[in-house]
Coordinates of C-alpha atoms in Angstrom, one line a residue:
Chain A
X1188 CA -16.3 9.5 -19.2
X1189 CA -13.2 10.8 -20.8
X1190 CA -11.6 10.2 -24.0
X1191 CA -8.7 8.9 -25.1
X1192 CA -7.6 9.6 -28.7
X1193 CA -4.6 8.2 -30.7
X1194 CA -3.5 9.1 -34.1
X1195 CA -2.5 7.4 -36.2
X1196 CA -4.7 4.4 -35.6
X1197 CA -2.6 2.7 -38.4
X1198 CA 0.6 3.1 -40.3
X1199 CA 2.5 0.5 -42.7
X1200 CA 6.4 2.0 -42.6
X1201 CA 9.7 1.1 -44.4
X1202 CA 12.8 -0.1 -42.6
X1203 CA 14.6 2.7 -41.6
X1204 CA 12.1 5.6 -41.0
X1205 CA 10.4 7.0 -38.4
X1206 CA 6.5 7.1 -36.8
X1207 CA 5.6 9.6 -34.3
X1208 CA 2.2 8.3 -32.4
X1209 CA 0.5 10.9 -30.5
X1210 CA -1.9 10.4 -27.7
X1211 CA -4.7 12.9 -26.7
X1212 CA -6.8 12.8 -23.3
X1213 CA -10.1 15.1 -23.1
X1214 CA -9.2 16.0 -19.4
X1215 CA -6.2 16.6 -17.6
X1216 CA -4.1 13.2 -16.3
X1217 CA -0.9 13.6 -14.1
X1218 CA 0.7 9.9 -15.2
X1219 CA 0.3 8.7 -18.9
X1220 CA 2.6 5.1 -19.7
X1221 CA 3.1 3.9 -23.4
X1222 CA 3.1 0.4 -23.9
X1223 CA 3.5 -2.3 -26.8
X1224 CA 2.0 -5.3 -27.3
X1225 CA 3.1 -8.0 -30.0
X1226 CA 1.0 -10.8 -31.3
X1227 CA -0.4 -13.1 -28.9
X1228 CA 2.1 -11.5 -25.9
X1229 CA 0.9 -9.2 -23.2
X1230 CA 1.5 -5.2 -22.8
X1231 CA 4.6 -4.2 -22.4
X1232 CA 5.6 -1.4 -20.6
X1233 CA 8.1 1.0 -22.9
X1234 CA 8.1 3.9 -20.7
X1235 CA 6.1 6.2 -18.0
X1236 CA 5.8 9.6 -18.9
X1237 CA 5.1 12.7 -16.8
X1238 CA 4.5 16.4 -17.6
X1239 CA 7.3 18.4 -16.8
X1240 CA 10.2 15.7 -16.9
X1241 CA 12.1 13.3 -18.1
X1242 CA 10.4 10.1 -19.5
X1243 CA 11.0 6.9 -16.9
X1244 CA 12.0 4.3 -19.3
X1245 CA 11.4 0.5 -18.3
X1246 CA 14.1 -2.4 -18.8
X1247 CA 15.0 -2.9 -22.6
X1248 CA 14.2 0.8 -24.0
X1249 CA 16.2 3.2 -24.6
X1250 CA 15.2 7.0 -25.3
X1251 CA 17.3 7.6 -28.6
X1252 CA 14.8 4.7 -29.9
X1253 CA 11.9 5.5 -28.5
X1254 CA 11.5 9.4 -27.8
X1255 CA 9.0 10.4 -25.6
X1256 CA 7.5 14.5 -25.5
X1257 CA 4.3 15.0 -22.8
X1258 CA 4.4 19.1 -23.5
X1259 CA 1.3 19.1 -21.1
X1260 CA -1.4 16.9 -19.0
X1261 CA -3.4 16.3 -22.1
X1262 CA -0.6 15.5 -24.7
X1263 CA 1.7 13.0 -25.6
X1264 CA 4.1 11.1 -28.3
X1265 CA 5.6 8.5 -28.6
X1266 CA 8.4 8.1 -31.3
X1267 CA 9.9 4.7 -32.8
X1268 CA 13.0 5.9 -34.7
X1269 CA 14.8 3.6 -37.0
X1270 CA 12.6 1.1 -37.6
X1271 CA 12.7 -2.6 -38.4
X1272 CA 10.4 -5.2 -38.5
X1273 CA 10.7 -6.4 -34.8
X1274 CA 8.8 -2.8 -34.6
X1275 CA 5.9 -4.6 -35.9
X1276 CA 3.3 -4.4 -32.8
X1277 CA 0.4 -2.8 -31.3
X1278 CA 1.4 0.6 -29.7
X1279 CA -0.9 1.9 -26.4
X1280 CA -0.6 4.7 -24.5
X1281 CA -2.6 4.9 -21.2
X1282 CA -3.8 7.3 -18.1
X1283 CA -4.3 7.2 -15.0
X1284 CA -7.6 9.4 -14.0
X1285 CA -7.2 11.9 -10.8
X1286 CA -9.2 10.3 -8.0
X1287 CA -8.8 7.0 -10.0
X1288 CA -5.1 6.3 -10.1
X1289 CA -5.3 2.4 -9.2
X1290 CA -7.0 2.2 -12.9
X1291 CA -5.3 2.5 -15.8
X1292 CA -7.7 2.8 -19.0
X1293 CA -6.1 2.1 -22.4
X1294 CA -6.1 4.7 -25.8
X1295 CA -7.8 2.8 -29.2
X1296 CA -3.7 1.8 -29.9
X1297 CA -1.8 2.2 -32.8
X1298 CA -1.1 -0.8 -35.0
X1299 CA 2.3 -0.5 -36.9
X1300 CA 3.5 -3.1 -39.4
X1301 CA 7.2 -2.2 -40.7
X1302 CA 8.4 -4.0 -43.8
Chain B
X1182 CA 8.8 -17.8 -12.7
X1183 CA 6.6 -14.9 -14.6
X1184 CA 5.7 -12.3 -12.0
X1185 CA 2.1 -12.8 -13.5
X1186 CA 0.7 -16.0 -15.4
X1187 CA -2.4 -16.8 -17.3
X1188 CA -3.7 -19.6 -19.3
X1189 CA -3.6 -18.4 -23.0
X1190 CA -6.2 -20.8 -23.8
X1191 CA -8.0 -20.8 -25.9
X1192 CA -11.5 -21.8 -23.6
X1193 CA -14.0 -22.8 -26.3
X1194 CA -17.3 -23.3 -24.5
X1195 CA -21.1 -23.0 -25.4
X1196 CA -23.5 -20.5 -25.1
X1197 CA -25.1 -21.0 -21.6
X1198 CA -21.9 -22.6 -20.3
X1199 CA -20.2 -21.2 -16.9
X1200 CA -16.4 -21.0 -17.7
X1201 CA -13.6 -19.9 -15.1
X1202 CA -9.8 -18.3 -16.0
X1203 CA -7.0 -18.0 -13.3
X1204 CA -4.0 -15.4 -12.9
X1205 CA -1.5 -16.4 -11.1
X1206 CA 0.8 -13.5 -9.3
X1207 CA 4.7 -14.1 -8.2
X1208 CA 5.1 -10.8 -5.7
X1209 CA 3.4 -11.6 -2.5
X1210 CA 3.4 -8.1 -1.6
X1211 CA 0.6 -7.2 -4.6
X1212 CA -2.2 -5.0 -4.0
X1213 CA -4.5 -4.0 -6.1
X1214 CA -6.0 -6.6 -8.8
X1215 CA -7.7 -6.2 -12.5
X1216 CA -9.6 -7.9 -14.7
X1217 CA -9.5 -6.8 -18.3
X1218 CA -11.4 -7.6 -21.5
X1219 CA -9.7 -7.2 -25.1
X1220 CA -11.6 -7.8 -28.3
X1221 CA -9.7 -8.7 -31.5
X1222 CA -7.4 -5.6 -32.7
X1223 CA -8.7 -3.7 -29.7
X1224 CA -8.0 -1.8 -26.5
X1225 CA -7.8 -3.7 -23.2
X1226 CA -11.3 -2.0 -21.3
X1227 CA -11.5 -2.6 -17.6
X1228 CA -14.0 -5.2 -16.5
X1229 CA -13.4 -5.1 -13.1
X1230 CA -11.4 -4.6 -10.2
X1231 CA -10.9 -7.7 -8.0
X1232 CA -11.9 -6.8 -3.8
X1233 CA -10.3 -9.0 -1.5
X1234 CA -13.7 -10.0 -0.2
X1235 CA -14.6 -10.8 -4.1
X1236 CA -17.1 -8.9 -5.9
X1237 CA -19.9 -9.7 -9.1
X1238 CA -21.1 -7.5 -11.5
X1239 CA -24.1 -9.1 -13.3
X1240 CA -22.4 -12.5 -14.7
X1241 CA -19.3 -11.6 -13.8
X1242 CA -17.8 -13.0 -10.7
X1243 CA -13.8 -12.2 -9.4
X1244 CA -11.7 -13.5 -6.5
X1245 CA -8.6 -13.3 -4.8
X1246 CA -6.8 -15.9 -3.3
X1247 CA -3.7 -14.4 -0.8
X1248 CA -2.5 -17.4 0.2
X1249 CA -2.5 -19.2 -3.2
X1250 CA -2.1 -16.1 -4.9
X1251 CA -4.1 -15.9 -7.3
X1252 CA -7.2 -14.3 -8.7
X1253 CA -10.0 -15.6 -10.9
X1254 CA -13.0 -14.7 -13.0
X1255 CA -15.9 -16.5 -13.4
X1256 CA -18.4 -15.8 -16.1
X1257 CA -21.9 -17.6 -16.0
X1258 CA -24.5 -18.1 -18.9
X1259 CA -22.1 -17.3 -21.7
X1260 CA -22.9 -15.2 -24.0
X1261 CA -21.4 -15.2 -27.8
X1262 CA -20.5 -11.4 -27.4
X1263 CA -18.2 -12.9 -23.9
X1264 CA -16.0 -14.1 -26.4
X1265 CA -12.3 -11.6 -26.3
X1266 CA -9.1 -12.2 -24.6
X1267 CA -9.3 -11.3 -20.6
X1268 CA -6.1 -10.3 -19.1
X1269 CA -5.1 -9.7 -15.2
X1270 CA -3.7 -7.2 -13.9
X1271 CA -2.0 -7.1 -10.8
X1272 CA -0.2 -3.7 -9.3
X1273 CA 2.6 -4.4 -6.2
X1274 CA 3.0 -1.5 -3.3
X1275 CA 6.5 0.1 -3.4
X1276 CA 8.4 0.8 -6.7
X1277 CA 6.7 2.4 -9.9
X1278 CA 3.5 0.8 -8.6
X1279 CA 2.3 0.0 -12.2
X1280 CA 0.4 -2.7 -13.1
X1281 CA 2.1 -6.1 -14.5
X1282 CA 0.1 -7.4 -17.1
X1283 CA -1.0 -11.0 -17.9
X1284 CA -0.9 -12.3 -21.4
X1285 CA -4.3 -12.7 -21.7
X1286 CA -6.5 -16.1 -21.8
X1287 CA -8.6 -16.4 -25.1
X1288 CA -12.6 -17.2 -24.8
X1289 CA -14.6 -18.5 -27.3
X1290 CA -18.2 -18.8 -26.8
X1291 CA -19.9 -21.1 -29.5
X1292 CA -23.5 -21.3 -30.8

C-alpha cells in the first residue's frame, strides 16, 4: 500500500510567523485536499489541490493565508502564514488513489500549537 | 441542521459488550458512505465503506438507511484495542464530490 509522509509531524510557533507543512505520496495521486481539525471538532476542509492549477479553496480560507504549491502528483504544501493561536490544530493532507477515488486515505497530520 | 451528525459520546462499554453509533446525513442525494477509525493524536484510517445492501468485516457490521438517512456501525465482542473516535463519512453526487465529515463519536472499551 502507499505511503503517505508529512513533515513536520510537530511544530510549536510564535504569533506572527509562518509554517510550511509538506506532504509526500510514494505513488502518483491526481487529487490531494488539506484539511484541519481542532480539538474535539471534525476535519475541515481548507482547500483541494491539483497538479497543474490553482488550489480550490473551500468557504472561510483564503489563499494569502493559507498558500497551497502541488509542483507535481507526488508533492504538496500547505502554508499558514501569520499565525495566531486560533492556528492551533491538527493539519491533514489527504489522496485520493487512481482506481480508488471514492476513498480518501489521511497523511500521519501535523500538529501545530501557536503561542 | 449539520449536513452530517454524530453522537460525540463518549460510549463507555465493556469488553465483550456489542455497542452501535449512528451518522446522520442532511443531503438526500448522498452516495457513497464511510466509516472511519481515529486513535488519540492520530490519522483518521478507513474502516470501511458502507454498501447499500450492508456489509461485515469480522466484528464489524455497517448499514445504510435511505429513507431515514442514516448509516450505522455495529461492533460486537468489544475489544479494549476498539477503543478511538469513529467518524462517518458521507460523499454527495454533483459538486466537488468530497466527502463531509462527521465529528466523530468517542468509544471506550473497559476491562
Amino acid at each position: 500500500s502507499a505511503v503517505i509522509s508529512q513533515k513536520p509531524s510537530r511544530d510549536i510557533c510564535q504569533r506572527g510567523t509562518s509554517l510550511t507543512i509538506q506532504c509526500q505520496v510514494d505513488s502518483q495521486v491526481t487529487m490531494m485536499f488539506w484539511y484541519r481539525q481542532q480539538p474535539g471538532q471534525s476535519l475541515t476542509l481548507i482547500a483541494t489541490a491539483n497538479q497543474g492549477s490553482e488550489a480550490t479553496y473551500e468557504s472561510g480560507f483564503v489563499i494569502d493565508k493559507f498558500p497551497i504549491s502541488r509542483p507535481n502528483l507526488t508533492f504538496s504544501t500547505l502554508t499558514v502564514s501569520n499565525m495566531s493561536p486560533e492556528d492551533s490544530s491538527i493539519y491533514l493532507c489527504s489522496v485520493e488513489f487512481p482506481g480508488w477515488e471514492d476513498t480518501q486515505y489521511f497523511g500521519p497530520g501535523t500538529r501545530l500549537t501557536v503561542l | 441542521r449539520k449536513e452530517v451528525e454524530q453522537d460525540p459520546g463518549p460510549f463507555n462499554v465493556p469488553e465483550g459488550a456489542t455497542v452501535a453509533f449512528n451518522c446522520t446525513y442532511s443531503n438526500s442525494a448522498s452516495q457513497s458512505f464511510f466509516w472511519y477509525r481515529q486513535d488519540c493524536r492520530k490519522e483518521p484510517k478507513l474502516l470501511m465503506s458502507v454498501y447499500s445492501s450492508g456489509n461485515e468485516d469480522g466484528r464489524f457490521t455497517a448499514q445504510l438507511n435511505r429513507a431515514s438517512q442514516y448509516i450505522s456501525l455495529l461492533i460486537r465482542d468489544s475489544k479494549l484495542s476498539d477503543s478511538a473516535t469513529y467518524l462517518c463519512a458521507v460523499r454527495s453526487s454533483g459538486g466537488s464530490y468530497i466527502p463531509t465529515f462527521g465529528r466523530g463519536t468517542s468509544l471506550i472499551v473497559h476491562p
